[in-house]
Amino acid sequence: MRVVIRGGTVIDPGRINGLADILIEEGRIVAVGPGVSKSAAVKGNGAMVLDVAGKLVVPGLVDLHCHLREPGYEYKETVKTGTASAVAGGFTSICCMPNTNPINDNQTVTQFILERAQAAAHARVFPIGAITKGTEGKELAEIGDLRHAGCVAISDDGRPVMNSLVMRRAMEYALAFDLPVVDHCEDLELAEGGCMNEGIVSTQLGLAGIPAAAEEVMVARDLALAELTRSRLHLAHLSTAGSVRLVREAKARGVRVTAEACPHHFTLTEEAVRGYNTQAKMNPPLRTWQDVEAVREGLRDGTIDVIATDHAPHAVQEKQLEFAMAPFGIIGLETALPLTLGLVEEGILSLEGAIAKLTTEPARVFKLDKGSLAPGAEADVTIVDLQQNWNVEPEKLRSLSRNTPFAGWKVKGRVVTTLVGGRIVYQAP
Ligand SMILES: [Zn+2]
């Protein structure tokens, strides 16, 4: 089967930025360049031609951080609905966190998730295994087994490893298996009982706060441990100016660290919580405008390598609880790209730079052979209409859940077609 993607503007970060055609054969990229579709090899060969003049063509997006909820919480999301949401948002490779039920701390769960992903046949799924058994922070999981089963990183996301010695051992093991350790940085004691950012707004609303320091002390600890162990540390969802500063300084000293930020943390502030809006409740919480600016600057200067979604589905009835009781988290796979393009509109990132944070950079951080349109690569391709404005209507999203703070937002830039392995897995209605 041959596919020709003709006439679009191709951005393959660091390699191509301009008008080009793409030739795909047997699920792989064969050639990219101007006039490829006119070559003798294509003519008269019954290729499927996608005419994408005026559209942007990029490598399929890669998300290092999402929650697919299966096994155990299929009423929030399943591997099938989560990967359908992914491809609708332009993501062709997604890494799912282990906080399912049972926890992905052993090969059986990893294999189950991979089988579900295979059956769904939407996006590629790369599971992240737990650092500790049951994510209880005590005993290390069988990290070698997890890797062997297909896990691409380890993390106790949602329940950070509080014991620094356990974290040190995890980093040492992970280094032996060349796996990144992903940390959700939160000092659980400093954060205890908190449900939003600690500050003026939390005081006015009478809600218990989570101070920026709860994140920053763990960022500092992890950086010290990464320096000690020389392991690959990846810091999830940075949300505070202090965290960005710590990572910037550590990188300047040569510490092996990478970091991600989420669209909500560079788009919204704690003001979104006013009215006790549970759709604005996430962990780490929305912070202040100074923090938003620092995260944006971190993305701009490369301190923050990657944009990740932290897609965290919850059922409608769960988010309808009173603010303090509602669960943390929002869905994000279908809004990440337009919100990232917002940074381009605002002049914070170049278009190529923004695409890199969603493709080549995440692929590099987890050493995934993805996020590229180089000849020989699997043909995971996302086609975007940069000019299309659309309204975020939660009921129209592909995710099983509806928990987004962006309902009713007018955004710009829409995925029109997504291909995985040369096969169309999503076509905009
Ligand atoms: Zn987290």
Coordinates of C-alpha atoms and ligand atoms in Angstrom, one line a residue, residues 65 67 157-158 184 236-237 283-284 310, ligand 1:
H65 CA 2.5 11.6 30.2
H67 CA -3.5 8.2 32.2
D157 CA 3.2 9.5 39.3
G158 CA 0.5 10.7 41.6
H184 CA 5.9 13.8 40.0
A236 CA 6.9 15.7 35.2
H237 CA 4.6 18.7 34.9
N283 CA -2.1 18.3 40.7
P284 CA 0.3 20.2 40.6
D310 CA -1.1 14.8 31.8
Ligands
ZN1 ZN 1.6 13.8 38.3

